[in-house]
Rosetta silent file (secondary structure, phi, psi, omega in degrees, C-alpha in Angstrom):
SEQUENCE: MQVEDEIKFSKATKVSDDAKDFILICLEKDPRDRFTIAELLEHPFLTQQEN
SCORE:     score description
SCORE:     0.000 S_00000001
   1 L     0.000   78.898  172.773   88.297  126.096   89.595 S_00000001
   2 L  -107.730  117.445  155.856   89.064  123.672   93.191 S_00000001
   3 L   -58.589  128.550 -163.131   86.179  122.137   95.029 S_00000001
   4 L  -124.404   29.336  158.466   86.629  121.826   98.919 S_00000001
   5 L  -104.260  163.727  152.914   83.477  119.457  100.052 S_00000001
   6 L   160.492 -153.452 -107.167   83.253  116.844  101.240 S_00000001
   7 L   -93.652  155.577  -95.157   82.341  113.535  100.873 S_00000001
   8 L   171.687   99.184  166.758   79.919  112.088  102.989 S_00000001
   9 L  -107.708  176.379 -145.188   78.591  108.754  102.418 S_00000001
  10 L   -77.119  173.272  153.580   74.871  108.152  103.126 S_00000001
  11 L   -53.689  -51.207 -169.008   73.603  105.925  106.121 S_00000001
  12 L   -69.789    4.443 -177.594   72.167  103.427  104.033 S_00000001
  13 L   -51.098  103.061  175.940   75.827  102.830  102.401 S_00000001
  14 L   -92.322   40.539 -168.510   76.231   99.671  102.638 S_00000001
  15 L  -103.182 -179.253  173.171   80.229   98.825  102.331 S_00000001
  16 L   -94.620  163.114 -168.118   82.527   98.707  105.337 S_00000001
  17 H   -67.761  -21.754  172.139   84.260  100.849  106.910 S_00000001
  18 H   -81.137  -35.080  152.264   87.658  100.015  105.387 S_00000001
  19 H   -33.141  -78.587 -179.091   85.720  100.422  101.746 S_00000001
  20 H   -18.871  -73.713 -175.397   84.786  103.825  102.843 S_00000001
  21 H   -46.948  -56.474 -171.092   88.397  104.634  104.156 S_00000001
  22 H   -63.310  -40.610  173.864   89.602  103.268  100.794 S_00000001
  23 H   -36.174  -78.876 -159.171   87.288  105.332   98.658 S_00000001
  24 H   -54.776  -84.575 -164.082   88.234  108.780  100.429 S_00000001
  25 H   -31.910  -52.454  146.458   91.593  107.899  100.013 S_00000001
  26 L   -28.068  -23.491  164.442   91.641  107.242   96.293 S_00000001
  27 L   -88.632  -12.739 -173.112   89.680  110.547   96.131 S_00000001
  28 L   -38.038  167.465  176.558   92.317  112.697   97.886 S_00000001
  29 L  -114.817  -56.915 -166.226   92.325  115.950   95.499 S_00000001
  30 L   -51.557  114.174  172.711   95.788  117.075   97.138 S_00000001
  31 H   -40.067  -74.310 -146.728   98.766  115.117   95.193 S_00000001
  32 H   -72.589    4.510  142.943  100.956  115.495   98.606 S_00000001
  33 H   -57.614  -67.145   33.222   98.069  113.907  100.354 S_00000001
  34 L   129.532  137.257  170.913   97.565  111.416   97.777 S_00000001
  35 L   -93.144  121.111  141.119   98.386  107.034   98.784 S_00000001
  36 L   -25.973 -179.281  151.937  100.878  105.525   96.174 S_00000001
  37 L   -55.901  -65.345  173.220  100.084  103.048   94.300 S_00000001
  38 L   -40.880  -49.417  179.630  102.299  100.894   96.723 S_00000001
  39 L  -107.560   20.830  171.822  100.350  101.848   99.760 S_00000001
  40 L   -91.278  -47.251  170.922   96.732  101.670   98.077 S_00000001
  41 L   -53.822  -31.060 -174.441   97.965   98.528   97.761 S_00000001
  42 L  -107.325   27.576  154.018   98.770   97.658  101.758 S_00000001
  43 L  -123.334  151.660 -160.550   95.396   98.795  102.969 S_00000001
  44 H   -12.041  -63.514  169.737   93.436   96.818  105.195 S_00000001
  45 H   -22.821  -47.250 -177.296   90.482   96.849  102.453 S_00000001
  46 H   -99.249  -23.921 -172.565   92.795   94.842   99.615 S_00000001
  47 H  -111.102    0.984  172.327   94.557   93.155  102.355 S_00000001
  48 L  -104.066  170.135 -173.905   92.461   91.543  104.893 S_00000001
  49 L  -105.176  158.403  154.235   90.561   88.375  103.992 S_00000001
  50 L   -96.697  177.920 -172.739   86.894   88.042  105.057 S_00000001
  51 L   -67.879    0.000    0.000   85.255   85.425  107.165 S_00000001
């Protein structure tokens, strides 16, 4: 059984857009579209420094 629900964040969620994007990428169900570990390590959420 495969669930086709779209993941949405509450407006009250206090995380950056990069963090939300990273989470959604990590939760990609289709293995053909899923990022590799190497690609995840290059994501701005992990590579950008905080001010």
